[in-house]
PDB file of C-alpha atoms in Angstrom:
ATOM      1  CA  MET A1016       0.000   0.000   0.000  1.00 65.00           C
ATOM      2  CA  ARG A1017       1.097   3.566  -0.635  1.00 80.00           C
ATOM      3  CA  VAL A1018      -0.014   6.486   1.516  1.00 79.00           C
ATOM      4  CA  ALA A1019       0.043  10.283   1.246  1.00 83.00           C
ATOM      5  CA  GLU A1020      -0.330  13.048   3.803  1.00 81.00           C
ATOM      6  CA  VAL A1021      -3.442  15.128   4.357  1.00 77.00           C
ATOM      7  CA  THR A1022      -2.528  18.809   3.892  1.00 79.00           C
ATOM      8  CA  GLY A1023      -4.288  22.015   4.913  1.00 72.00           C
ATOM      9  CA  GLY A1024      -4.999  23.818   8.174  1.00 58.00           C
ATOM     10  CA  GLU A1025      -4.246  27.536   8.345  1.00 54.00           C
ATOM     11  CA  ASN A1026      -2.901  30.019   5.816  1.00 54.00           C
ATOM     12  CA  ARG A1027      -1.003  33.006   7.207  1.00 56.00           C
ATOM     13  CA  ASP A1028      -0.832  36.072   5.006  1.00 60.00           C
ATOM     14  CA  LEU A1029       1.825  38.758   5.206  1.00 72.00           C
ATOM     15  CA  PRO A1030       1.322  41.074   8.208  1.00 82.00           C
ATOM     16  CA  LEU A1031      -0.789  44.170   7.620  1.00 88.00           C
ATOM     17  CA  ARG A1032       0.804  47.290   9.110  1.00 92.00           C
ATOM     18  CA  PHE A1033      -1.168  49.906  11.032  1.00 94.00           C
ATOM     19  CA  SER A1034       0.334  53.211  12.130  1.00 94.00           C
ATOM     20  CA  GLY A1035       0.242  54.672  15.624  1.00 94.00           C
ATOM     21  CA  ILE A1036       2.115  56.948  18.029  1.00 94.00           C
ATOM     22  CA  VAL A1037       3.900  55.659  21.119  1.00 94.00           C
ATOM     23  CA  ARG A1038       2.533  57.144  24.344  1.00 92.00           C
ATOM     24  CA  ALA A1039       3.019  56.706  28.061  1.00 91.00           C
ATOM     25  CA  THR A1040       0.835  54.067  29.683  1.00 90.00           C
ATOM     26  CA  GLN A1041       0.130  56.314  32.692  1.00 91.00           C
ATOM     27  CA  ARG A1042      -0.830  59.828  31.695  1.00 91.00           C
ATOM     28  CA  ALA A1043      -3.276  62.478  32.845  1.00 93.00           C
ATOM     29  CA  THR A1044      -4.721  65.807  31.771  1.00 95.00           C
ATOM     30  CA  LEU A1045      -4.910  67.846  34.969  1.00 95.00           C
ATOM     31  CA  THR A1046      -7.674  70.318  35.805  1.00 95.00           C
ATOM     32  CA  PHE A1047      -8.810  72.461  38.729  1.00 95.00           C
ATOM     33  CA  GLN A1048     -12.180  71.713  40.291  1.00 92.00           C
ATOM     34  CA  VAL A1049     -12.692  75.428  41.024  1.00 94.00           C
ATOM     35  CA  SER A1050     -12.440  78.462  38.788  1.00 94.00           C
ATOM     36  CA  GLY A1051     -10.010  81.318  39.286  1.00 94.00           C
ATOM     37  CA  THR A1052      -6.935  83.102  38.016  1.00 95.00           C
ATOM     38  CA  LEU A1053      -3.731  81.104  37.580  1.00 94.00           C
ATOM     39  CA  ARG A1054      -1.507  83.001  39.980  1.00 91.00           C
ATOM     40  CA  GLU A1055       1.283  80.453  40.414  1.00 91.00           C
ATOM     41  CA  ARG A1056       2.760  77.758  38.170  1.00 91.00           C
ATOM     42  CA  ALA A1057       5.598  75.941  39.890  1.00 91.00           C
ATOM     43  CA  VAL A1058       6.752  73.777  36.964  1.00 92.00           C
ATOM     44  CA  GLU A1059       8.100  74.217  33.460  1.00 92.00           C
ATOM     45  CA  LEU A1060       7.625  72.194  30.283  1.00 92.00           C
ATOM     46  CA  GLY A1061       9.515  68.893  30.437  1.00 89.00           C
ATOM     47  CA  GLN A1062      10.178  69.166  34.179  1.00 93.00           C
ATOM     48  CA  LYS A1063      10.145  65.978  36.255  1.00 93.00           C
ATOM     49  CA  VAL A1064       7.856  66.009  39.292  1.00 94.00           C
ATOM     50  CA  ARG A1065       7.172  63.716  42.222  1.00 94.00           C
ATOM     51  CA  VAL A1066       3.801  62.490  43.427  1.00 94.00           C
ATOM     52  CA  GLY A1067       2.106  65.093  45.630  1.00 93.00           C
ATOM     53  CA  GLU A1068       4.303  67.953  44.433  1.00 94.00           C
ATOM     54  CA  VAL A1069       2.560  71.320  43.962  1.00 94.00           C
ATOM     55  CA  LEU A1070       2.214  72.112  40.261  1.00 95.00           C
ATOM     56  CA  ALA A1071       0.027  75.226  40.150  1.00 95.00           C
ATOM     57  CA  GLN A1072      -2.434  77.345  42.143  1.00 94.00           C
ATOM     58  CA  VAL A1073      -5.434  79.453  41.205  1.00 95.00           C
ATOM     59  CA  TYR A1074      -6.742  82.429  43.104  1.00 94.00           C
ATOM     60  CA  ASN A1075     -10.454  82.694  43.786  1.00 94.00           C
ATOM     61  CA  PRO A1076     -11.389  85.553  46.175  1.00 93.00           C
ATOM     62  CA  ALA A1077     -14.462  83.722  47.443  1.00 93.00           C
ATOM     63  CA  LEU A1078     -12.783  80.542  48.664  1.00 93.00           C
ATOM     64  CA  GLU A1079     -10.968  81.676  51.819  1.00 93.00           C
ATOM     65  CA  PRO A1080     -13.839  83.876  53.109  1.00 94.00           C
ATOM     66  CA  ALA A1081     -16.231  80.968  52.532  1.00 94.00           C
ATOM     67  CA  ARG A1082     -13.988  78.693  54.579  1.00 95.00           C
ATOM     68  CA  ASP A1083     -13.603  81.289  57.367  1.00 95.00           C
ATOM     69  CA  SER A1084     -17.350  81.947  57.410  1.00 95.00           C
ATOM     70  CA  ALA A1085     -18.113  78.223  57.679  1.00 95.00           C
ATOM     71  CA  LEU A1086     -15.610  77.884  60.537  1.00 96.00           C
ATOM     72  CA  ALA A1087     -17.112  80.858  62.409  1.00 96.00           C
ATOM     73  CA  ARG A1088     -20.632  79.508  61.935  1.00 95.00           C
ATOM     74  CA  LEU A1089     -19.538  76.132  63.300  1.00 95.00           C
ATOM     75  CA  GLU A1090     -18.000  77.699  66.409  1.00 96.00           C
ATOM     76  CA  GLU A1091     -21.148  79.765  66.977  1.00 95.00           C
ATOM     77  CA  LEU A1092     -23.397  76.699  66.799  1.00 95.00           C
ATOM     78  CA  ARG A1093     -21.087  74.707  69.051  1.00 95.00           C
ATOM     79  CA  THR A1094     -21.311  77.464  71.683  1.00 95.00           C
ATOM     80  CA  GLN A1095     -25.097  77.539  71.423  1.00 95.00           C
ATOM     81  CA  TYR A1096     -25.256  73.746  71.647  1.00 94.00           C
ATOM     82  CA  ARG A1097     -23.074  73.654  74.788  1.00 94.00           C
ATOM     83  CA  GLN A1098     -25.270  76.325  76.375  1.00 94.00           C
ATOM     84  CA  ALA A1099     -28.456  74.414  75.450  1.00 93.00           C
ATOM     85  CA  GLU A1100     -26.927  71.241  76.914  1.00 93.00           C
ATOM     86  CA  ARG A1101     -26.196  72.999  80.234  1.00 93.00           C
ATOM     87  CA  GLU A1102     -29.719  74.505  80.349  1.00 91.00           C
ATOM     88  CA  TRP A1103     -31.261  71.092  79.776  1.00 90.00           C
ATOM     89  CA  GLU A1104     -29.136  69.547  82.552  1.00 89.00           C
ATOM     90  CA  ARG A1105     -30.144  72.281  85.038  1.00 89.00           C
ATOM     91  CA  SER A1106     -33.788  72.033  84.081  1.00 89.00           C
ATOM     92  CA  SER A1107     -33.665  68.276  84.368  1.00 88.00           C
ATOM     93  CA  ARG A1108     -32.574  68.532  88.006  1.00 86.00           C
ATOM     94  CA  LEU A1109     -35.298  71.143  88.666  1.00 85.00           C
ATOM     95  CA  HIS A1110     -37.820  68.887  86.967  1.00 83.00           C
ATOM     96  CA  GLU A1111     -37.010  66.126  89.440  1.00 83.00           C
ATOM     97  CA  ARG A1112     -37.972  68.551  92.286  1.00 82.00           C
ATOM     98  CA  GLY A1113     -41.130  69.608  90.473  1.00 81.00           C
ATOM     99  CA  VAL A1114     -40.011  73.144  89.685  1.00 82.00           C
ATOM    100  CA  VAL A1115     -39.879  72.724  85.859  1.00 82.00           C
ATOM    101  CA  SER A1116     -42.779  71.185  83.969  1.00 87.00           C
ATOM    102  CA  GLU A1117     -42.467  68.212  81.632  1.00 87.00           C
ATOM    103  CA  GLN A1118     -43.384  70.388  78.665  1.00 89.00           C
ATOM    104  CA  GLY A1119     -40.689  72.921  79.445  1.00 87.00           C
ATOM    105  CA  LEU A1120     -38.074  70.168  79.745  1.00 86.00           C
ATOM    106  CA  GLU A1121     -39.143  68.710  76.367  1.00 89.00           C
ATOM    107  CA  GLN A1122     -38.827  72.117  74.705  1.00 91.00           C
ATOM    108  CA  LEU A1123     -35.278  72.491  76.017  1.00 90.00           C
ATOM    109  CA  ALA A1124     -34.405  68.977  74.802  1.00 91.00           C
ATOM    110  CA  ALA A1125     -35.827  69.763  71.343  1.00 94.00           C
ATOM    111  CA  ARG A1126     -33.775  72.962  71.109  1.00 92.00           C
ATOM    112  CA  ARG A1127     -30.657  71.065  72.185  1.00 92.00           C
ATOM    113  CA  ASP A1128     -31.223  68.349  69.581  1.00 93.00           C
ATOM    114  CA  ALA A1129     -31.874  70.906  66.842  1.00 95.00           C
ATOM    115  CA  LEU A1130     -28.619  72.682  67.658  1.00 94.00           C
ATOM    116  CA  GLU A1131     -26.782  69.347  67.605  1.00 93.00           C
ATOM    117  CA  ALA A1132     -28.091  68.708  64.074  1.00 95.00           C
ATOM    118  CA  SER A1133     -27.103  72.235  63.057  1.00 95.00           C
ATOM    119  CA  VAL A1134     -23.578  71.591  64.321  1.00 95.00           C
ATOM    120  CA  ALA A1135     -23.349  68.497  62.102  1.00 96.00           C
ATOM    121  CA  THR A1136     -24.574  70.519  59.106  1.00 95.00           C
ATOM    122  CA  ALA A1137     -22.040  73.257  59.832  1.00 96.00           C
ATOM    123  CA  GLN A1138     -19.248  70.664  60.059  1.00 96.00           C
ATOM    124  CA  ALA A1139     -20.201  69.371  56.618  1.00 96.00           C
ATOM    125  CA  ALA A1140     -20.261  72.913  55.217  1.00 95.00           C
ATOM    126  CA  LEU A1141     -16.809  73.602  56.683  1.00 96.00           C
ATOM    127  CA  ALA A1142     -15.458  70.365  55.196  1.00 96.00           C
ATOM    128  CA  GLU A1143     -16.815  71.333  51.766  1.00 95.00           C
ATOM    129  CA  ALA A1144     -15.407  74.862  51.965  1.00 95.00           C
ATOM    130  CA  THR A1145     -12.028  73.485  53.063  1.00 95.00           C
ATOM    131  CA  ARG A1146     -12.002  70.954  50.226  1.00 94.00           C
ATOM    132  CA  LEU A1147     -12.813  73.636  47.665  1.00 93.00           C
ATOM    133  CA  LEU A1148      -9.963  75.758  49.010  1.00 94.00           C
ATOM    134  CA  GLU A1149      -7.612  72.772  48.730  1.00 93.00           C
ATOM    135  CA  GLU A1150      -8.790  72.238  45.141  1.00 92.00           C
ATOM    136  CA  SER A1151      -7.258  75.595  44.267  1.00 93.00           C
ATOM    137  CA  THR A1152      -3.864  73.861  44.567  1.00 94.00           C
ATOM    138  CA  LEU A1153      -2.980  71.400  41.822  1.00 95.00           C
ATOM    139  CA  ARG A1154      -0.741  68.509  42.895  1.00 94.00           C
ATOM    140  CA  ALA A1155       0.902  65.740  40.883  1.00 94.00           C
ATOM    141  CA  PRO A1156      -1.177  62.528  41.086  1.00 93.00           C
ATOM    142  CA  PHE A1157       1.918  60.448  40.227  1.00 92.00           C
ATOM    143  CA  SER A1158       5.601  60.904  39.551  1.00 93.00           C
ATOM    144  CA  GLY A1159       6.309  61.813  35.965  1.00 91.00           C
ATOM    145  CA  ARG A1160       7.168  64.542  33.485  1.00 92.00           C
ATOM    146  CA  VAL A1161       5.239  67.647  32.402  1.00 94.00           C
ATOM    147  CA  GLU A1162       4.619  67.124  28.693  1.00 90.00           C
ATOM    148  CA  ALA A1163       2.309  70.092  27.997  1.00 92.00           C
ATOM    149  CA  LEU A1164       1.339  73.435  29.595  1.00 94.00           C
ATOM    150  CA  LEU A1165      -2.072  74.550  28.369  1.00 94.00           C
ATOM    151  CA  VAL A1166      -2.657  77.741  30.413  1.00 93.00           C
ATOM    152  CA  GLU A1167      -0.366  80.712  30.992  1.00 92.00           C
ATOM    153  CA  ARG A1168       0.126  82.536  34.282  1.00 90.00           C
ATOM    154  CA  ASP A1169      -2.545  85.156  35.167  1.00 91.00           C
ATOM    155  CA  GLU A1170      -5.060  83.610  32.764  1.00 94.00           C
ATOM    156  CA  PHE A1171      -8.562  82.814  33.996  1.00 95.00           C
ATOM    157  CA  VAL A1172      -9.156  79.090  34.418  1.00 94.00           C
ATOM    158  CA  ALA A1173     -12.658  77.615  34.457  1.00 95.00           C
ATOM    159  CA  ALA A1174     -13.486  74.617  36.600  1.00 92.00           C
ATOM    160  CA  GLY A1175     -12.635  71.462  34.644  1.00 92.00           C
ATOM    161  CA  GLN A1176     -10.537  73.306  32.041  1.00 95.00           C
ATOM    162  CA  PRO A1177      -7.332  71.389  31.113  1.00 95.00           C
ATOM    163  CA  VAL A1178      -4.275  73.083  32.602  1.00 95.00           C
ATOM    164  CA  MET A1179      -1.383  70.709  31.884  1.00 95.00           C
ATOM    165  CA  ARG A1180      -0.590  67.142  30.852  1.00 94.00           C
ATOM    166  CA  LEU A1181       1.516  64.784  32.898  1.00 94.00           C
ATOM    167  CA  SER A1182       2.982  61.441  31.838  1.00 91.00           C
ATOM    168  CA  SER A1183       4.886  58.742  33.688  1.00 89.00           C
ATOM    169  CA  PRO A1184       8.178  57.311  32.389  1.00 83.00           C
ATOM    170  CA  GLU A1185       7.014  53.845  33.451  1.00 84.00           C
ATOM    171  CA  GLY A1186       5.408  51.887  30.622  1.00 87.00           C
ATOM    172  CA  ARG A1187       4.787  52.516  26.928  1.00 92.00           C
ATOM    173  CA  GLU A1188       1.852  51.663  24.680  1.00 94.00           C
ATOM    174  CA  VAL A1189       0.509  52.333  21.206  1.00 95.00           C
ATOM    175  CA  GLU A1190      -3.071  52.378  19.961  1.00 95.00           C
ATOM    176  CA  VAL A1191      -3.869  51.371  16.393  1.00 95.00           C
ATOM    177  CA  ARG A1192      -7.244  51.336  14.686  1.00 94.00           C
ATOM    178  CA  VAL A1193      -8.162  48.356  12.514  1.00 93.00           C
ATOM    179  CA  PRO A1194     -11.166  47.213  10.456  1.00 91.00           C
ATOM    180  CA  ALA A1195     -13.754  45.106  12.212  1.00 88.00           C
ATOM    181  CA  TYR A1196     -12.838  41.881  10.410  1.00 86.00           C
ATOM    182  CA  LEU A1197      -9.306  41.978  11.856  1.00 88.00           C
ATOM    183  CA  LEU A1198     -10.605  41.923  15.439  1.00 90.00           C
ATOM    184  CA  ASP A1199     -11.074  38.166  15.029  1.00 87.00           C
ATOM    185  CA  HIS A1200      -7.364  37.816  14.241  1.00 87.00           C
ATOM    186  CA  VAL A1201      -6.065  39.283  17.526  1.00 91.00           C
ATOM    187  CA  LYS A1202      -6.511  38.178  21.115  1.00 92.00           C
ATOM    188  CA  LEU A1203      -5.427  39.380  24.539  1.00 93.00           C
ATOM    189  CA  GLU A1204      -1.741  38.818  25.400  1.00 92.00           C
ATOM    190  CA  GLN A1205      -0.992  38.022  21.746  1.00 93.00           C
ATOM    191  CA  THR A1206       2.434  39.286  20.665  1.00 93.00           C
ATOM    192  CA  LEU A1207       2.664  41.588  17.640  1.00 94.00           C
ATOM    193  CA  PRO A1208       5.674  43.096  15.827  1.00 93.00           C
ATOM    194  CA  VAL A1209       6.140  46.856  16.221  1.00 94.00           C
ATOM    195  CA  TRP A1210       8.399  48.699  13.754  1.00 93.00           C
ATOM    196  CA  SER A1211       9.896  52.143  14.258  1.00 92.00           C
ATOM    197  CA  VAL A1212       9.058  54.393  11.323  1.00 91.00           C
ATOM    198  CA  GLN A1213      12.024  56.673  11.999  1.00 87.00           C
ATOM    199  CA  ASP A1214      14.585  53.872  11.673  1.00 84.00           C
ATOM    200  CA  ARG A1215      13.315  51.038   9.509  1.00 80.00           C
ATOM    201  CA  SER A1216      16.701  49.290   9.615  1.00 82.00           C
ATOM    202  CA  GLN A1217      16.099  48.318  13.235  1.00 86.00           C
ATOM    203  CA  PRO A1218      14.459  44.944  13.965  1.00 89.00           C
ATOM    204  CA  PRO A1219      10.864  45.159  15.227  1.00 91.00           C
ATOM    205  CA  GLN A1220      10.049  45.276  18.916  1.00 92.00           C
ATOM    206  CA  THR A1221       7.569  42.785  20.340  1.00 93.00           C
ATOM    207  CA  GLY A1222       4.373  44.248  21.777  1.00 93.00           C
ATOM    208  CA  SER A1223       1.560  42.545  23.671  1.00 95.00           C
ATOM    209  CA  VAL A1224      -2.158  43.126  23.099  1.00 95.00           C
ATOM    210  CA  VAL A1225      -3.797  44.449  26.292  1.00 94.00           C
ATOM    211  CA  GLU A1226      -7.146  45.787  25.032  1.00 94.00           C
ATOM    212  CA  ILE A1227      -9.383  44.963  22.066  1.00 93.00           C
ATOM    213  CA  ALA A1228     -12.443  47.005  21.133  1.00 89.00           C
ATOM    214  CA  GLN A1229     -15.811  45.482  20.363  1.00 86.00           C
ATOM    215  CA  ALA A1230     -17.002  45.739  16.774  1.00 81.00           C
ATOM    216  CA  GLY A1231     -19.602  48.465  16.270  1.00 76.00           C
ATOM    217  CA  ALA A1232     -22.509  48.835  13.896  1.00 72.00           C
ATOM    218  CA  VAL A1233     -21.183  51.914  12.084  1.00 76.00           C
ATOM    219  CA  ARG A1234     -20.198  51.058   8.533  1.00 78.00           C
ATOM    220  CA  GLY A1235     -16.507  51.560   7.799  1.00 76.00           C
ATOM    221  CA  GLU A1236     -15.637  52.363  11.418  1.00 86.00           C
ATOM    222  CA  LEU A1237     -12.146  51.500  12.628  1.00 91.00           C
ATOM    223  CA  HIS A1238     -11.725  49.920  16.057  1.00 92.00           C
ATOM    224  CA  PRO A1239      -8.876  50.510  18.539  1.00 94.00           C
ATOM    225  CA  VAL A1240      -6.454  47.794  19.591  1.00 95.00           C
ATOM    226  CA  LEU A1241      -4.097  48.727  22.451  1.00 95.00           C
ATOM    227  CA  VAL A1242      -0.595  47.215  22.422  1.00 96.00           C
ATOM    228  CA  SER A1243       1.797  47.363  25.387  1.00 94.00           C
ATOM    229  CA  LEU A1244       5.475  47.871  24.547  1.00 93.00           C
ATOM    230  CA  PRO A1245       8.615  46.704  26.370  1.00 88.00           C
ATOM    231  CA  VAL A1246      10.252  49.228  28.704  1.00 82.00           C
ATOM    232  CA  ASN A1247      13.289  51.232  27.551  1.00 81.00           C
ATOM    233  CA  THR A1248      12.596  50.622  23.855  1.00 83.00           C
ATOM    234  CA  LEU A1249      10.501  53.197  21.994  1.00 86.00           C
ATOM    235  CA  GLU A1250      10.013  56.754  23.238  1.00 85.00           C
ATOM    236  CA  PRO A1251       6.659  58.590  23.603  1.00 86.00           C
ATOM    237  CA  GLY A1252       5.736  60.496  20.464  1.00 87.00           C
ATOM    238  CA  GLU A1253       7.656  58.133  18.188  1.00 91.00           C
ATOM    239  CA  PRO A1254       5.662  56.991  15.117  1.00 94.00           C
ATOM    240  CA  VAL A1255       5.477  53.210  14.736  1.00 94.00           C
ATOM    241  CA  GLU A1256       3.720  50.534  12.737  1.00 95.00           C
ATOM    242  CA  VAL A1257       2.058  47.502  14.320  1.00 95.00           C
ATOM    243  CA  GLY A1258       1.779  44.314  12.285  1.00 93.00           C
ATOM    244  CA  ILE A1259      -1.339  42.131  12.416  1.00 91.00           C
ATOM    245  CA  THR A1260      -1.283  38.907  10.383  1.00 87.00           C
ATOM    246  CA  PRO A1261      -4.669  37.572   9.218  1.00 82.00           C
ATOM    247  CA  VAL A1262      -5.025  33.812   9.622  1.00 73.00           C
ATOM    248  CA  ARG A1263      -7.384  32.118   7.173  1.00 68.00           C
ATOM    249  CA  PRO A1264      -8.501  28.508   7.592  1.00 64.00           C
ATOM    250  CA  SER A1265      -7.913  26.485   4.437  1.00 67.00           C
ATOM    251  CA  GLY A1266      -9.613  23.294   3.307  1.00 73.00           C
ATOM    252  CA  LEU A1267      -8.031  19.871   3.701  1.00 83.00           C
ATOM    253  CA  THR A1268      -6.615  18.302   0.568  1.00 87.00           C
ATOM    254  CA  VAL A1269      -5.897  14.664  -0.289  1.00 88.00           C
ATOM    255  CA  PRO A1270      -4.664  12.971  -3.477  1.00 89.00           C
ATOM    256  CA  LEU A1271      -7.367  12.497  -6.100  1.00 89.00           C
ATOM    257  CA  LEU A1272      -6.575   8.753  -6.224  1.00 88.00           C
ATOM    258  CA  SER A1273      -7.293   8.343  -2.484  1.00 89.00           C
ATOM    259  CA  VAL A1274     -10.982   9.226  -2.837  1.00 89.00           C
ATOM    260  CA  VAL A1275     -13.225   6.167  -3.143  1.00 88.00           C
ATOM    261  CA  ARG A1276     -16.898   6.274  -4.073  1.00 87.00           C
ATOM    262  CA  HIS A1277     -19.209   3.835  -2.251  1.00 83.00           C
ATOM    263  CA  ALA A1278     -22.905   3.197  -2.393  1.00 80.00           C
ATOM    264  CA  ASP A1279     -23.445   5.391   0.663  1.00 84.00           C
ATOM    265  CA  GLY A1280     -21.082   8.215  -0.286  1.00 87.00           C
ATOM    266  CA  VAL A1281     -17.442   9.198  -0.712  1.00 90.00           C
ATOM    267  CA  SER A1282     -14.637   8.243   1.660  1.00 90.00           C
ATOM    268  CA  VAL A1283     -10.892   7.766   2.083  1.00 90.00           C
ATOM    269  CA  TYR A1284      -8.896   5.184   4.028  1.00 89.00           C
ATOM    270  CA  ARG A1285      -6.890   6.658   6.870  1.00 91.00           C
ATOM    271  CA  VAL A1286      -3.910   4.645   8.124  1.00 89.00           C
ATOM    272  CA  ARG A1287      -3.141   4.409  11.832  1.00 87.00           C
ATOM    273  CA  ASP A1288      -0.994   1.731  13.465  1.00 84.00           C
ATOM    274  CA  ASN A1289      -0.794  -0.146  10.126  1.00 84.00           C
ATOM    275  CA  GLN A1290      -4.560  -0.456  10.006  1.00 87.00           C
ATOM    276  CA  ALA A1291      -6.915   1.093   7.462  1.00 89.00           C
ATOM    277  CA  ARG A1292     -10.043   2.889   8.647  1.00 88.00           C
ATOM    278  CA  ARG A1293     -12.694   4.228   6.311  1.00 88.00           C
ATOM    279  CA  VAL A1294     -13.498   7.916   6.839  1.00 89.00           C
ATOM    280  CA  SER A1295     -16.433   9.612   5.104  1.00 89.00           C
ATOM    281  CA  VAL A1296     -15.638  12.931   3.407  1.00 89.00           C
ATOM    282  CA  GLU A1297     -17.364  15.572   1.283  1.00 87.00           C
ATOM    283  CA  VAL A1298     -15.651  16.647  -1.917  1.00 87.00           C
ATOM    284  CA  ASP A1299     -15.497  20.404  -2.410  1.00 83.00           C
ATOM    285  CA  ARG A1300     -13.467  20.794  -5.595  1.00 81.00           C
ATOM    286  CA  VAL A1301     -10.591  19.303  -7.544  1.00 84.00           C
ATOM    287  CA  VAL A1302      -7.307  21.231  -7.642  1.00 78.00           C
ATOM    288  CA  GLY A1303      -4.886  19.588 -10.041  1.00 80.00           C
ATOM    289  CA  GLU A1304      -4.061  16.103  -8.742  1.00 85.00           C
ATOM    290  CA  ARG A1305      -5.537  16.800  -5.290  1.00 85.00           C
ATOM    291  CA  VAL A1306      -9.072  17.168  -3.975  1.00 85.00           C
ATOM    292  CA  VAL A1307     -10.293  19.736  -1.452  1.00 84.00           C
ATOM    293  CA  ILE A1308     -12.481  17.914   1.061  1.00 84.00           C
ATOM    294  CA  ARG A1309     -14.470  18.553   4.219  1.00 82.00           C
ATOM    295  CA  SER A1310     -14.297  16.108   7.106  1.00 82.00           C
ATOM    296  CA  GLY A1311     -14.650  16.333  10.846  1.00 78.00           C
ATOM    297  CA  GLU A1312     -12.415  13.313  11.429  1.00 83.00           C
ATOM    298  CA  LEU A1313      -9.342  14.077   9.316  1.00 84.00           C
ATOM    299  CA  ASN A1314      -6.564  16.427  10.396  1.00 83.00           C
ATOM    300  CA  PRO A1315      -3.521  17.822   8.598  1.00 84.00           C
ATOM    301  CA  GLY A1316      -0.732  15.265   8.777  1.00 85.00           C
ATOM    302  CA  ASP A1317      -2.968  12.176   8.722  1.00 88.00           C
ATOM    303  CA  GLN A1318      -1.937   9.425   6.262  1.00 89.00           C
ATOM    304  CA  VAL A1319      -4.426   8.209   3.636  1.00 88.00           C
ATOM    305  CA  VAL A1320      -4.076   5.328   1.135  1.00 88.00           C
ATOM    306  CA  TYR A1321      -3.882   6.362  -2.518  1.00 86.00           C
ATOM    307  CA  ALA A1322      -2.633   3.171  -4.234  1.00 84.00           C
ATOM    308  CA  GLY A1323      -3.427  -0.516  -3.853  1.00 76.00           C
ATOM    309  CA  MET A1324      -7.028  -0.121  -2.669  1.00 75.00           C
ATOM    310  CA  THR A1325      -8.660  -2.672  -4.984  1.00 76.00           C
ATOM    311  CA  ARG A1326      -9.613  -5.126  -2.238  1.00 78.00           C
ATOM    312  CA  LEU A1327      -9.094  -2.852   0.787  1.00 81.00           C
ATOM    313  CA  ALA A1328     -11.837  -2.985   3.461  1.00 82.00           C
ATOM    314  CA  ASP A1329     -12.421  -1.081   6.671  1.00 82.00           C
ATOM    315  CA  GLY A1330     -10.217  -2.448   9.453  1.00 83.00           C
ATOM    316  CA  ASP A1331      -7.757  -4.321   7.219  1.00 81.00           C
ATOM    317  CA  ALA A1332      -4.166  -4.583   8.375  1.00 83.00           C
ATOM    318  CA  LEU A1333      -1.723  -3.370   5.753  1.00 80.00           C
ATOM    319  CA  GLU A1334       1.910  -2.798   5.025  1.00 74.00           C
ATOM    320  CA  VAL A1335       2.859   0.706   4.075  1.00 69.00           C
ATOM    321  CA  ARG A1336       5.501   1.127   1.370  1.00 65.00           C
TER     322      ARG A1336
END
């Protein structure tokens, strides 16, 4: 008997290249939560800063008076509450001797409780006023480098308006946008080649996929794929290309002579452990001297008989030549 190998499996095309810009993994656009005039900017463009370091301050003439007013109101209510507490204690002792009525004692208790609630409200107002005053100082949320200054000194800054951008030297990434059909060809933690556009003579770096977008319903929309880069390789702002290789499943092929037609269909004889087993297949098309087939039992690399099958039956032992 003579056998041949089943071929097929996956076809890998050349990688498709998608352009992107290297950026820091940890980055932030910083804003004030209060409005005011930028009176102080303690950093310059490109300066390195540490976490918690003061970066800038705005001046709002209403913030400090609001904090002082809330503090004074709290102290006033605390004094009134302590006085109401002492009055209730004195009246309680007089009530035990029958000098103060039950109704009078209840009125004093109600006033005391109302002042206690007012003290709690004043404490919350003071905390809010203090927080707003602290928000007039912008501090670094992490250690990094100032990569952009968006507001000049003495300019008015609205609440939520971007003031500067900060990036961390730890970690690099690049985002590329790809057609929806390519999303099926990438998976999380898959490695992809990343080429530097500035120096194409350098070998590609190896990136790792960390995020994959979901395909949308907008026709022609491109979808982001986020790739993490090795440390100390490519610098932020450097243009790169990320390669994604489509993988297409191809049909299985066997020699034309290995296909046998029976009364109940078409099959081939697969050889395992010097024993022939009949496997049913579906013929798709003929390509030269081979046939493209579909079968759930055959795999690339299996051996099938293509010569000497005149009296071959399922389960026969055979000698492969």
